[in-house]
Every structure is written in structure tokens, then in C-alpha cells.
């Protein structure tokens, strides 16, 4: 169970404690009209997770009330997703269509109570009669039909005597209700369509608002958990169950915020467009946010579950950074999977002073967690290295092979370049090199200093593999459509070279290709004759480094070995620091890794820590902002010191300034070396948390935006973010976002 209890679990616990229910029953109710996506994963984790945590059960129910869009292949995909995430729906999958006869009877009952009537207005008239947010609606003249007439018409609708759209069944509630959804909602409509399970038996199909609450009731569901856009439907949910006077206990509906992720689209409709339009290879294309896509790409169920746990359950919609999902798969695979050598863009190297061959024993798990398992890497005079690991005229800070600079072959010897061979066009086609016999990794007595270790393979034994490099499908953070597709989202390399053990020993399906990223043997196209690997994710977040314009910055040239990929094993000292940071101080392994491997950073961090006991806050700023400065300068060239950074973090900790303002103060410290307290004072940046100062600003913004207030009240809850944003803007970013959020929500209630 996650560390802190979310609001749904709080409700469930109270209901069990008060005896309202003996057992908690939830359900996951997808419509089988597309493959499930990561948003559904969140819903699955919530519904099945709550059932598991409180020893109840969760039904998997296909909400199949719309015959024209549904299909068994989607049912199978939904079952697959739930199973893959590790959940169990018990004996059988439920289908709303199985309840069609019961639902029909309930509708007849409502008619008999005078609570439902057959309306014969056109769709357009129905819309017109409904009124607007500010105007009451009017009731249709057909609402005066007698119960007998309604019963007769409804039965004939069922028998298929009328055309689509000729009549509908509506609830008789209130045409002037403030909640527009309560203005005599539709319960049934005529659809002469083949249903993938019910066949041609039905000519009428129940609407969501009628079918959902009753399906919940029929199944004995206690907590009907759905996403926020159903908030206004809750009144109908209650109305149907209450009006029918059903025997208790009955279910209640609760809403949470749906998951949104940047750089992708999430609705099944938009995903279907991509699949049908051929922009992707199918529902399981590894670039799609579908569960099938993640599965095919190589994500583990654990990484998805951890991600869902990490984002929590909120009551306000927000956007989650896809980097967080990418972090969680990296974090899961980091210590689990074997690390091997693969060359994506091979450059031939001939080691002129080496004769014969040998095998180098190397652990699959050289880092962090000592896990058992090793392989033999063949070595000979003909090898391949990565083309960009050699430069003839390197820029300053290039730490790999050059005519002047030796480099270590990972797990092997140090080599020096002797000659560069080019074709007639001046392209480098081969390097002639010499190896240093006494420099072998693990028994190096050569005394030669190298700054980097690179991947390589022996030409004779290496296996050719296809590698599919996947990147984000969209180049825009909030993509509109196909025009925002990232043209480089898939790059296929047909002739990458990999060390042979990966294919012959198959120690795993997932690997870290050292310095390249994490890869997965494609579950569909892989064969020993034609191995195919999918890139799951890179070793680092490369998007975070991109410039505002969206143009990729050229790969940063490594200044230190550790930035150049996780090639070099940690020294004992570094390992000890890493352990302390992760175990005692609670840093995540990426941050701990960055700090532990860099002496300047770790000593800066330790110095700040001696002044202020805020390990995580300090680690974040040191591993990001300070590290960035230290890439360009030496520690003694910095204008600020560790003590000042501690002072800055302290102001964030005690809520004097916000995180955002802290960035601004840091920039100022970089430039002027001024004390943070002084910067905050001079620029008037102290965070405003006092509600009596913030409230009037909110009032003003509410008064200025009556249209948006109306839209919000009519159900567009996304506008909460708009109001919060306006307030933050009005205060130059100084208002405490938490306080603003709470106050705005309060005032708009
Ligand atoms: P889409 O708009 O993507 O088609 P949907 O809401 O129509 O999704 P359903 O099949 O009706 O999809 O959803 C099944 C369950 O999953 C519902 O309870 C729904 O609230 C939930 N769900 C759908 N999308 C998300 C999301 N992005 N985050 C959390 N839960 C979601
Ligand atoms: Mg839907």
C-alpha cells in the first residue's frame, strides 16, 4: 500500500468502520472501444488496489452499451492489460450487456411510477429545449403522454418498430435544474445495430447514466470510482437508484482526477485515429501510451505500478511530466538487468600490435548491487567501436579516443590511435591502433591515464542486430494532432553489432547497452537469426536538456567520465558515498549517483549539509543547478558557496520563498554572488502566504472573468488551473501556490 492514505482509501476505511458495508466492492468499467492506455492503468491500480488493500474484490466490467464502436478484440486487450499489471478479476468478466433484460425492467418500472416518458422530439429540438446554463429549459409536450401510452411505445421501441432517433426514453426530473444533466436526461435510444455480444436482439440501448449506476448496483459495488468529468452525472446516478427505491446497500460515486501526460495523446478516439491513419504500426506500437505499447517497448509492470503510486490520487486535474514515467522504468531496470556492450554505428579499429585472441571475463552486473552472473567477451585485433567515440579534431572537453588521447575499451585494454584511414571522400573508414598489454581492466599497471571507457565488440564474434530507437511520438508538449508528430520518433538501425553472449546466453530479455540506454528483445519480431531490440529509454533524460525552441542541443561533450554514461565502476569511496546518500539520506539513485561520482559536487554537497540538515532539498539543487555551473567553471571560480546554497534551501524549506522564486534567486547568486537573503529582500521576493492578502486578488480575478466562472460552474473544472495561474501571475509568482489553490477552490465552490 502507498505510504500516505489517499482520499478514496479514507472514505473506504470510514465506510467499513461504520458498518455501511461489510465488504468493499469496486469495479473497473472500460468501454471496449479501443486499447487501454496509461490513464486506464491509473484507474486499474486505484480500483483493484483498493479492493486488494481492504480484502474486497474488484470486477472487470465491459461497459458495452454502444454497439457501433465495440469489439471483442478490445475486450481481450483490456483483459491482457489488467492481467499484465498483476491483478485478478476473479471468476468471470462482467458485461453490461448481460444486464440488458434487467435494465429494461427497471426502465418499465420508472415509466409505471410516472418517472420516465417516451419523447419524440428530434435530437436538435431536445438540445434546444434543454436551455442554457443561465436559462431554464422547457419540457417537451410528449411528456404528457399517459403511462399506458409510454409503456406501449417503449415496448414497440424495443421490438424495433421505429427508426433510429424517432423516440427516446427520458427521465422526468427537472427541466430547470441548475445541473444541466438533470434536465430530463435520456435513458434509452433506438439503435438498429449489431451488438458484438447481444447480437441483433436489441433495437434500443441504455445510456451511460442509466446503465452504469444500475450495473454497479446489480453487481453489489460499494464504491463506484470514476474520473472528474462525471462529477455532474453523480446527481443522475443517485436519482436513478433512489427513485427506484432499491434495497440497500447501494453504491455511491466518487471522482478523482484523470491522468494526463505531456508529449502524447490519451483518448481512445485519438489513439484510434493514429492507428487507422497508419501513423503508428498498430495499437501496440511502442511509441503509444497504450499498455500494449509499453509492454511491447519493454516497460515492466512494476515500473507502471510505481509510477501510478508516485503520482498519487488527486481531486484536481493536472499534467504529469512523461519524464516521471521514464524515470520510473530507469529506476526499475537500473539494478535489475545485465549490462552489455553494443555498437550502434560501428567504426572499424585494427589493433596492429595484437596477435591471436582471448576471452575477457566480465560481470553482467558491474554496478551498485552485486548480482551474480558474468560472461566472456571475445577480444581480438579486429574490433568495432562507436563512430562518435573517435574524433580527429576534438573540441575541448572531448574525453574519448583521439589521435593524442588514449581510451579504455570497457572491461578490456587501453588503446591509442596510431593512424586514421580515410576513403577518397575524406570519410574515416578505419583506425589503426595499438593496445597497451599491461593495461587490462582489473590488473592495470600501465600508469596510463584515460578519461573514458567505451563500448566495443570483436569483429569476428559480434552478432548483427536490428535496433529500433524510439523517442517521444509528439514534439509538442500538448499535441493537437498528427501535425505535431515528432518525425524522429522511430529510427531503425539494421546493422548494429552486439557482443555474442547476449544472443547465445540470453541472460535476460532486457538489457542496459552500456552508455546507450535500456533495450528489450522485441517480443514479436525477435528471433535468433534476426535479433531485434527496442529501446525502452535512454540512460538520462535527454529532453530535459533541450533548448526552448525545441531544437535538440548537440549531445553534451563529456567533461567528466561519469557524464559520459555509466561506464566506469565506482571507486570504493564513491560507492560508500552512494550508499550513504541512498540509504541514510534517502536520495533517489540518480541524484545519489550524480553526486557520489563527482568529487567537486559531493564535497560541495557535504559542506552545505553541514550547515543545513535538508538532504533532499540540497541534493536537488546541487545535482542540478550547481552541477550545471560546475560544468563550465571550477569550484573556486563560482561566485556563491555551499553555505549560501544552504541559506537558499532553508528559505524554501520554511516557505519564505517558493521553489520557482528559488531558481530566480539562484540565477542572481550566480551572477552577483549576493547572499540569497539579501537578494530576496532587495527584490521583494518573499512568498505571500497570508490569505487576507491573496483573497482580494482572487476576488478581482473572479470578477474580471465571469465567462470562465460560468464555464467552471457548468462543469469545466480544468479552469481551476486558469484561475490559479492568473493569481500567481498577478503576484509575480510570489503567492504561495498551495494557498492560492485552496483559496481559489473554496471561492469557486
Ligand atoms: P478515453 O477518453 O481515453 O476513451 P474513457 O474515459 O472513455 O477514456 P473508459 O473505457 O470509459 O474510457 O474508461 C474506463 C475507466 O477508466 C473509467 O472509469 C475512466 O474514468 C477511467 N479512465 C479513463 N481515462 C483515464 C485517465 N486518463 N486517467 C484515469 N482514469 C481514466
Ligand atoms: Mg468513454
XYZ file of C-alpha atoms in Angstrom, residues 37-644:
608
model
C -3.832 3.431 -22.083
C -1.766 4.567 -19.128
C -4.763 6.547 -17.836
C -6.657 3.291 -17.588
C -3.677 1.838 -15.749
C -4.193 4.507 -13.127
C -7.862 3.575 -12.822
C -6.971 -0.139 -12.663
C -4.406 0.496 -9.939
C -6.915 2.506 -7.920
C -9.858 0.119 -8.234
C -8.034 -3.188 -7.973
C -5.590 -1.708 -5.465
C -8.310 -0.602 -3.076
C -10.066 -3.972 -3.341
C -6.777 -5.743 -2.579
C -5.830 -3.452 0.315
C -9.195 -3.872 2.044
C -9.738 -7.549 1.250
C -12.703 -6.951 -1.001
C -12.916 -7.536 -4.706
C -12.912 -5.651 -7.940
C -14.954 -6.546 -11.004
C -13.706 -6.128 -14.518
C -16.792 -4.907 -16.358
C -17.074 -4.166 -20.034
C -19.334 -1.161 -20.349
C -20.649 -2.294 -23.720
C -23.727 -0.185 -24.323
C -22.667 1.366 -27.608
C -22.846 -1.347 -30.286
C -21.341 0.628 -33.138
C -17.847 1.100 -31.713
C -17.226 -2.010 -29.652
C -15.405 -5.196 -30.420
C -14.114 -8.406 -28.796
C -10.536 -7.585 -29.723
C -10.757 -4.664 -27.322
C -12.192 -6.910 -24.633
C -9.122 -9.127 -24.992
C -6.772 -6.141 -24.860
C -8.426 -4.945 -21.648
C -8.119 -8.354 -20.042
C -4.471 -8.532 -21.090
C -3.733 -5.154 -19.535
C -5.313 -5.977 -16.188
C -3.527 -9.315 -16.036
C -0.177 -7.895 -17.071
C -0.414 -5.317 -14.297
C -0.811 -8.218 -11.915
C -4.487 -8.016 -10.978
C -7.152 -10.672 -10.851
C -10.838 -10.152 -11.596
C -11.989 -13.407 -10.082
C -14.226 -15.890 -11.823
C -15.512 -14.027 -14.808
C -15.504 -10.804 -16.727
C -18.775 -8.876 -16.421
C -20.622 -7.218 -19.282
C -23.241 -4.511 -19.011
C -24.919 -6.173 -21.995
C -25.666 -9.174 -19.758
C -27.928 -6.870 -17.755
C -29.944 -5.571 -20.733
C -33.080 -7.527 -19.719
C -32.858 -6.315 -16.103
C -32.207 -2.757 -17.168
C -35.250 -2.893 -19.411
C -37.377 -3.989 -16.446
C -36.064 -1.130 -14.319
C -36.973 1.301 -17.094
C -40.500 -0.104 -17.238
C -40.736 0.387 -13.503
C -39.769 4.053 -13.824
C -42.416 4.513 -16.510
C -45.028 2.950 -14.253
C -44.033 5.354 -11.479
C -44.545 8.244 -13.872
C -40.802 8.949 -13.620
C -39.931 8.276 -17.241
C -41.585 9.082 -20.567
C -41.110 8.492 -24.255
C -40.158 11.697 -26.017
C -40.468 12.165 -29.761
C -38.689 15.460 -30.287
C -35.798 15.461 -32.754
C -32.257 15.457 -31.418
C -31.960 19.109 -32.313
C -35.201 20.033 -30.568
C -34.138 18.158 -27.473
C -30.965 20.210 -27.367
C -32.872 23.430 -27.915
C -35.454 22.663 -25.228
C -32.736 21.920 -22.723
C -31.967 25.628 -22.228
C -28.577 27.009 -21.199
C -26.534 27.475 -18.056
C -28.302 30.757 -17.442
C -31.767 29.845 -18.813
C -34.133 27.132 -17.668
C -35.243 24.570 -20.228
C -38.817 23.641 -21.223
C -40.386 20.252 -21.138
C -41.476 18.525 -24.315
C -45.227 18.272 -24.987
C -44.766 14.499 -25.236
C -44.013 14.420 -21.519
C -47.778 14.496 -21.020
C -48.271 11.033 -22.513
C -50.112 8.618 -20.261
C -48.303 5.794 -18.521
C -50.104 3.298 -20.784
C -49.021 5.105 -23.914
C -45.432 5.271 -22.654
C -45.402 1.571 -21.842
C -46.768 0.733 -25.258
C -44.314 2.960 -27.137
C -41.346 1.748 -25.104
C -42.203 -1.864 -25.809
C -42.544 -1.142 -29.503
C -39.181 0.706 -29.440
C -37.705 -2.477 -28.069
C -39.377 -4.592 -30.756
C -37.772 -2.465 -33.422
C -40.908 -0.822 -34.807
C -39.318 2.624 -35.072
C -36.384 4.133 -36.872
C -33.204 5.350 -35.138
C -33.857 8.697 -33.483
C -37.656 8.556 -33.746
C -38.174 8.253 -29.994
C -36.129 8.233 -26.807
C -36.912 7.332 -23.232
C -36.240 10.156 -20.767
C -36.302 10.508 -17.024
C -38.778 13.045 -15.681
C -36.668 15.131 -13.318
C -36.430 18.894 -13.608
C -36.103 20.977 -16.781
C -34.873 23.970 -14.791
C -32.284 22.153 -12.669
C -29.043 24.093 -12.190
C -27.210 20.941 -13.138
C -27.966 20.702 -16.852
C -27.534 16.943 -16.755
C -30.650 16.703 -14.592
C -32.901 18.265 -17.228
C -34.776 15.082 -18.083
C -31.746 13.004 -19.131
C -32.039 10.384 -21.858
C -32.247 6.816 -20.588
C -32.642 4.821 -23.817
C -32.203 5.451 -27.510
C -33.074 3.453 -30.595
C -30.121 1.889 -32.442
C -30.633 -0.684 -35.117
C -27.152 -2.073 -34.885
C -25.495 -5.418 -34.357
C -24.014 -5.796 -30.890
C -20.839 -7.879 -30.677
C -22.306 -9.963 -27.830
C -26.063 -9.406 -27.750
C -26.347 -9.826 -31.499
C -29.471 -8.337 -33.097
C -31.751 -8.924 -30.157
C -31.987 -5.294 -29.118
C -33.126 -2.251 -31.031
C -32.770 0.006 -28.006
C -29.662 0.591 -25.932
C -29.405 2.161 -22.470
C -27.444 5.364 -21.972
C -24.425 5.501 -19.685
C -26.274 7.423 -16.964
C -28.946 4.779 -16.684
C -26.860 1.658 -17.191
C -23.853 2.492 -15.070
C -25.445 3.031 -11.680
C -27.679 0.008 -12.115
C -24.869 -2.255 -13.278
C -22.976 -1.139 -10.161
C -25.997 -1.946 -8.030
C -26.621 -5.323 -9.651
C -23.011 -6.316 -9.001
C -23.074 -5.191 -5.383
C -20.471 -2.496 -5.986
C -19.945 -0.259 -2.953
C -17.601 2.442 -4.220
C -18.059 3.494 -7.817
C -14.888 5.372 -8.593
C -14.669 7.412 -11.763
C -12.934 10.433 -13.212
C -13.842 14.066 -12.575
C -15.708 14.649 -15.813
C -18.519 12.546 -14.337
C -18.976 14.854 -11.368
C -22.203 16.308 -12.750
C -23.502 12.838 -13.589
C -23.434 11.942 -9.915
C -26.860 13.536 -9.393
C -28.408 11.241 -12.003
C -26.593 8.271 -10.522
C -28.232 8.968 -7.192
C -31.587 9.880 -8.692
C -31.956 6.575 -10.552
C -31.032 4.440 -7.549
C -33.098 6.487 -5.084
C -36.161 6.764 -7.311
C -36.239 3.017 -7.884
C -36.062 2.610 -4.102
C -33.647 -0.282 -4.344
C -32.893 -2.477 -1.387
C -29.731 -1.266 0.421
C -26.825 -1.309 0.470
C -26.314 0.694 -2.650
C -23.171 2.097 -4.290
C -22.015 5.717 -4.240
C -19.950 7.505 -6.826
C -16.608 9.207 -6.109
C -14.470 11.143 -8.565
C -10.721 11.556 -8.916
C -8.577 13.483 -11.390
C -7.787 11.699 -14.617
C -4.172 11.217 -15.563
C -2.797 13.452 -18.293
C 0.751 13.117 -19.578
C 2.619 15.577 -21.777
C 4.019 14.793 -25.244
C 1.250 12.334 -26.002
C -2.468 11.972 -26.619
C -4.541 9.770 -24.425
C -8.117 9.449 -25.525
C -9.035 6.204 -27.262
C -10.585 8.188 -30.072
C -7.327 9.996 -30.828
C -5.335 6.797 -30.469
C -7.670 5.073 -32.900
C -7.041 7.865 -35.401
C -3.287 7.267 -35.200
C -3.730 3.528 -35.603
C -6.159 3.819 -38.502
C -4.207 6.633 -40.124
C -1.081 4.481 -40.191
C 0.981 6.962 -38.186
C 1.907 4.051 -35.943
C 2.218 0.341 -36.615
C -0.776 -0.699 -34.505
C -2.270 -0.429 -31.029
C 0.914 -1.932 -29.598
C 3.285 0.462 -31.319
C 5.962 1.114 -28.682
C 5.515 4.868 -29.065
C 1.872 4.823 -27.993
C 0.818 5.354 -24.372
C -1.221 2.144 -24.543
C -0.494 -0.646 -22.100
C 0.160 -2.888 -25.113
C 2.636 -0.294 -26.390
C 4.531 -0.072 -23.096
C 4.554 -3.831 -22.832
C 5.978 -4.230 -26.321
C 8.520 -1.490 -25.752
C 9.868 -3.247 -22.686
C 8.376 -1.373 -19.752
C 7.874 -3.627 -16.743
C 4.542 -3.829 -14.904
C 6.421 -2.774 -11.756
C 7.557 0.463 -13.354
C 3.977 1.348 -14.320
C 2.655 0.444 -10.871
C 5.379 2.514 -9.199
C 4.603 5.405 -11.473
C 0.893 5.239 -10.627
C 1.695 5.091 -6.927
C 4.083 8.002 -7.228
C 1.650 10.387 -8.924
C -0.957 9.787 -6.237
C -4.689 10.354 -6.426
C -5.854 13.931 -6.622
C -9.125 15.791 -6.925
C -7.859 18.415 -9.365
C -6.719 17.742 -12.919
C -3.095 18.323 -13.759
C -0.449 17.327 -16.275
C 2.183 14.787 -15.335
C 5.605 15.060 -16.946
C 6.352 11.970 -19.037
C 9.899 12.229 -17.658
C 8.457 10.867 -14.432
C 7.325 7.701 -16.182
C 10.683 7.417 -17.903
C 12.371 7.828 -14.561
C 10.379 5.005 -13.069
C 11.372 2.479 -15.743
C 15.018 3.531 -15.497
C 14.856 3.215 -11.760
C 13.335 -0.251 -12.028
C 15.842 -1.585 -14.552
C 18.966 0.122 -13.198
C 19.954 -2.603 -10.780
C 17.989 -5.469 -12.322
C 19.209 -6.007 -15.831
C 22.554 -7.145 -17.265
C 24.855 -4.535 -18.745
C 26.334 -5.435 -22.088
C 28.236 -3.926 -24.992
C 26.553 -2.982 -28.244
C 27.838 -0.703 -31.008
C 25.124 1.092 -32.956
C 27.224 2.856 -35.574
C 30.362 0.731 -36.000
C 33.805 2.100 -36.878
C 36.495 -0.479 -37.607
C 39.590 -0.481 -35.395
C 42.586 -2.684 -36.129
C 44.924 -3.250 -33.216
C 48.171 -3.625 -35.067
C 50.292 -4.940 -32.183
C 47.885 -7.670 -31.020
C 48.092 -11.288 -32.184
C 45.746 -14.202 -31.513
C 42.642 -13.886 -29.372
C 41.428 -14.095 -25.776
C 38.252 -14.022 -23.740
C 37.666 -11.424 -21.085
C 35.536 -12.443 -18.139
C 33.167 -9.624 -17.191
C 30.260 -9.334 -14.777
C 26.832 -8.625 -16.193
C 26.138 -6.541 -13.110
C 29.195 -4.390 -12.567
C 27.482 -1.675 -10.515
C 25.612 -0.855 -7.422
C 24.042 -4.147 -6.458
C 26.418 -7.060 -6.657
C 24.326 -9.612 -8.503
C 25.721 -12.917 -9.735
C 26.353 -13.581 -13.382
C 29.104 -12.956 -15.873
C 30.056 -13.752 -19.435
C 33.153 -13.970 -21.581
C 33.760 -11.214 -24.078
C 35.927 -12.273 -27.039
C 38.793 -9.928 -27.887
C 40.954 -9.868 -30.992
C 42.885 -7.463 -33.206
C 39.783 -6.562 -35.271
C 37.179 -4.721 -33.298
C 34.480 -2.106 -33.777
C 33.844 0.961 -31.685
C 31.111 3.597 -31.874
C 31.810 6.067 -34.664
C 31.317 9.089 -32.447
C 33.719 7.739 -29.834
C 36.569 8.830 -32.083
C 37.326 12.400 -33.166
C 40.251 13.547 -35.214
C 39.929 17.196 -34.228
C 38.134 17.073 -30.936
C 36.728 20.119 -29.176
C 37.960 20.911 -25.686
C 36.439 18.541 -23.201
C 36.183 15.540 -25.536
C 37.339 12.619 -23.416
C 37.177 9.699 -25.788
C 39.604 8.417 -28.424
C 41.600 10.980 -30.453
C 44.970 10.859 -32.211
C 46.510 12.218 -28.985
C 44.270 10.698 -26.347
C 44.066 7.016 -25.418
C 40.839 5.457 -24.250
C 39.893 2.309 -22.354
C 37.910 -0.429 -24.048
C 35.276 -1.243 -21.456
C 36.372 -4.309 -19.415
C 39.494 -4.551 -21.611
C 42.695 -2.754 -22.561
C 43.663 0.831 -23.147
C 44.291 1.633 -26.812
C 45.999 4.548 -28.550
C 45.282 5.726 -32.081
C 48.216 5.403 -34.480
C 46.716 6.139 -37.883
C 43.442 7.336 -39.336
C 42.419 5.737 -42.647
C 40.049 7.629 -44.919
C 38.262 6.922 -48.175
C 38.596 9.152 -51.238
C 35.849 11.428 -49.890
C 37.714 12.021 -46.682
C 35.431 9.874 -44.527
C 37.102 7.946 -41.749
C 36.800 4.236 -42.516
C 39.260 2.674 -40.102
C 41.535 3.420 -37.170
C 44.864 1.678 -36.736
C 45.581 1.465 -33.041
C 47.972 -0.065 -30.541
C 46.946 -1.659 -27.303
C 48.877 -1.455 -24.033
C 49.454 -5.035 -22.848
C 49.809 -4.109 -19.153
C 46.615 -2.012 -19.027
C 43.970 -4.708 -18.779
C 40.985 -3.723 -16.681
C 41.347 -5.113 -13.174
C 45.136 -5.620 -13.435
C 46.243 -2.331 -14.907
C 49.885 -1.487 -14.125
C 50.435 0.749 -17.135
C 50.077 4.030 -15.313
C 48.333 5.469 -18.370
C 45.580 7.922 -17.504
C 42.383 7.749 -19.505
C 39.280 9.803 -19.076
C 36.729 7.457 -20.544
C 35.865 3.822 -21.255
C 33.924 2.983 -24.402
C 31.894 0.064 -25.713
C 33.338 -2.177 -28.416
C 32.856 -5.614 -29.975
C 35.192 -8.139 -31.561
C 34.558 -8.166 -35.329
C 34.593 -11.926 -35.843
C 32.303 -12.934 -32.972
C 29.940 -9.962 -32.858
C 26.329 -10.566 -33.879
C 24.416 -8.260 -36.171
C 21.214 -6.979 -34.614
C 18.405 -4.643 -35.583
C 17.870 -1.866 -33.082
C 14.738 0.281 -33.016
C 15.337 3.605 -31.360
C 12.096 5.061 -30.079
C 11.568 8.598 -28.981
C 8.518 10.571 -27.936
C 5.772 10.375 -30.540
C 4.987 14.089 -30.396
C 7.313 17.044 -30.422
C 4.821 19.316 -28.691
C 4.102 19.149 -25.026
C 0.356 19.401 -25.613
C -0.032 17.970 -29.118
C -3.043 18.962 -31.183
C -2.861 16.210 -33.752
C -0.830 14.464 -36.424
C 0.858 17.704 -37.439
C 2.719 17.637 -34.112
C 4.186 14.173 -34.609
C 7.920 14.002 -33.965
C 9.414 12.909 -37.302
C 12.314 11.265 -35.472
C 10.197 9.194 -33.127
C 11.434 5.969 -34.739
C 14.877 5.293 -36.119
C 15.725 1.777 -37.257
C 19.344 0.645 -37.244
C 19.696 -2.558 -39.233
C 23.361 -3.336 -38.616
C 24.246 -2.719 -35.025
C 26.810 -5.105 -33.536
C 26.450 -6.778 -30.180
C 28.705 -8.999 -28.084
C 27.775 -12.648 -28.754
C 26.745 -13.721 -25.234
C 23.622 -11.561 -25.420
C 22.304 -13.778 -28.208
C 23.804 -17.133 -27.243
C 23.313 -16.989 -23.470
C 20.223 -14.762 -23.333
C 20.754 -13.851 -19.700
C 17.596 -11.715 -19.808
C 15.122 -10.069 -22.181
C 16.006 -6.592 -21.030
C 19.497 -5.105 -21.055
C 21.400 -1.997 -20.435
C 23.512 -1.400 -23.526
C 26.263 0.470 -21.760
C 26.272 4.193 -22.478
C 23.243 3.788 -24.808
C 20.192 3.040 -22.733
C 17.865 0.209 -21.827
C 16.726 -2.241 -24.503
C 14.228 -5.077 -24.849
C 14.177 -8.077 -27.164
C 11.098 -7.340 -29.268
C 8.511 -9.921 -28.199
C 7.089 -10.287 -31.696
C 9.887 -9.847 -34.221
C 12.894 -11.206 -32.309
C 14.478 -14.439 -33.478
C 17.994 -15.800 -33.007
C 18.586 -15.443 -36.741
C 17.301 -11.879 -36.758
C 17.530 -10.367 -33.293
C 15.553 -7.142 -32.817
C 15.871 -4.849 -29.823
C 13.590 -1.963 -28.851
C 14.992 0.982 -26.999
C 12.977 1.316 -23.826
C 14.512 4.521 -22.539
C 17.845 6.333 -22.514
C 20.143 6.439 -19.515
C 19.433 10.089 -18.902
C 16.583 12.428 -19.594
C 17.782 13.866 -22.898
C 14.657 16.008 -23.367
C 15.261 17.988 -20.222
C 18.398 19.331 -21.850
C 16.700 20.524 -24.991
C 16.502 24.192 -25.719
C 13.245 26.135 -25.541
C 12.982 26.259 -29.329
C 12.582 22.507 -29.417
C 15.894 22.127 -31.253
C 17.989 19.378 -29.748
C 21.194 20.700 -28.257
C 24.165 18.750 -29.584
C 24.998 15.871 -27.257
C 26.841 17.490 -24.381
C 30.514 16.710 -24.651
C 31.533 14.922 -21.539
C 33.748 16.794 -19.197
C 33.994 14.034 -16.684
C 33.856 10.310 -17.101
C 30.613 9.894 -15.262
C 28.667 12.235 -17.519
C 29.740 10.096 -20.416
C 27.420 7.263 -19.455
C 27.722 4.932 -16.543
C 30.822 3.298 -17.857
C 33.265 3.295 -15.022
C 32.667 1.306 -11.880
C 32.539 3.412 -8.746
C 35.620 3.593 -6.605
C 35.234 2.320 -3.068
C 34.963 5.851 -1.809
C 32.285 6.764 -4.329
C 30.384 3.601 -3.574
C 30.421 4.415 0.138
C 29.063 7.891 -0.564
C 26.417 6.459 -2.877
C 25.298 4.009 -0.204
C 25.139 6.720 2.403
C 23.155 9.015 0.119
C 20.603 6.409 -0.852
C 20.306 4.582 2.456
C 20.864 7.147 5.169
C 19.821 10.348 3.419
C 17.008 8.996 1.267
C 18.168 10.400 -2.083
C 16.978 8.665 -5.222
C 19.621 6.648 -7.015
C 20.025 9.058 -9.936
C 20.740 12.033 -7.746
C 22.965 9.947 -5.467
C 24.856 8.674 -8.495
C 25.460 12.168 -9.848
C 26.750 13.421 -6.513
C 28.802 10.401 -5.486
C 30.691 10.173 -8.746
C 31.773 13.792 -8.760
C 34.171 14.868 -6.085
C 33.517 18.573 -6.538
C 29.781 18.047 -6.266
C 29.889 15.679 -3.320
C 32.183 17.887 -1.297
C 30.052 20.922 -2.108
C 27.009 18.941 -1.018
C 28.632 17.731 2.209
C 29.644 21.277 3.051
C 26.091 22.552 2.589
C 24.724 19.619 4.536
C 26.949 20.510 7.480
C 25.132 23.850 7.670
C 21.578 22.712 6.971
C 20.034 19.326 7.587
C 17.867 19.179 4.454
C 19.397 16.326 2.482
C 16.868 16.036 -0.331
C 16.352 19.743 -0.967
C 20.105 20.367 -1.007
C 20.810 17.344 -3.188
C 18.340 18.522 -5.799
C 19.819 21.953 -6.173
C 23.418 20.730 -6.017
C 22.927 17.910 -8.528
C 21.053 20.165 -10.959
C 21.775 23.856 -10.679
C 25.179 23.782 -9.016
C 26.264 20.917 -11.277
C 25.340 22.969 -14.313
C 27.538 25.827 -13.150
C 30.405 23.476 -12.356
C 30.324 22.133 -15.898
C 31.617 25.478 -17.065
C 33.677 26.566 -14.093
C 35.894 25.241 -11.351
C 34.617 25.349 -7.793
C 36.903 28.248 -6.886
C 35.529 30.283 -9.787
C 31.968 30.177 -8.518
C 30.635 33.384 -7.008
C 28.474 31.550 -4.487
C 29.433 28.996 -1.870
C 27.894 25.996 -0.138
C 26.809 27.994 2.877
C 24.784 30.341 0.699
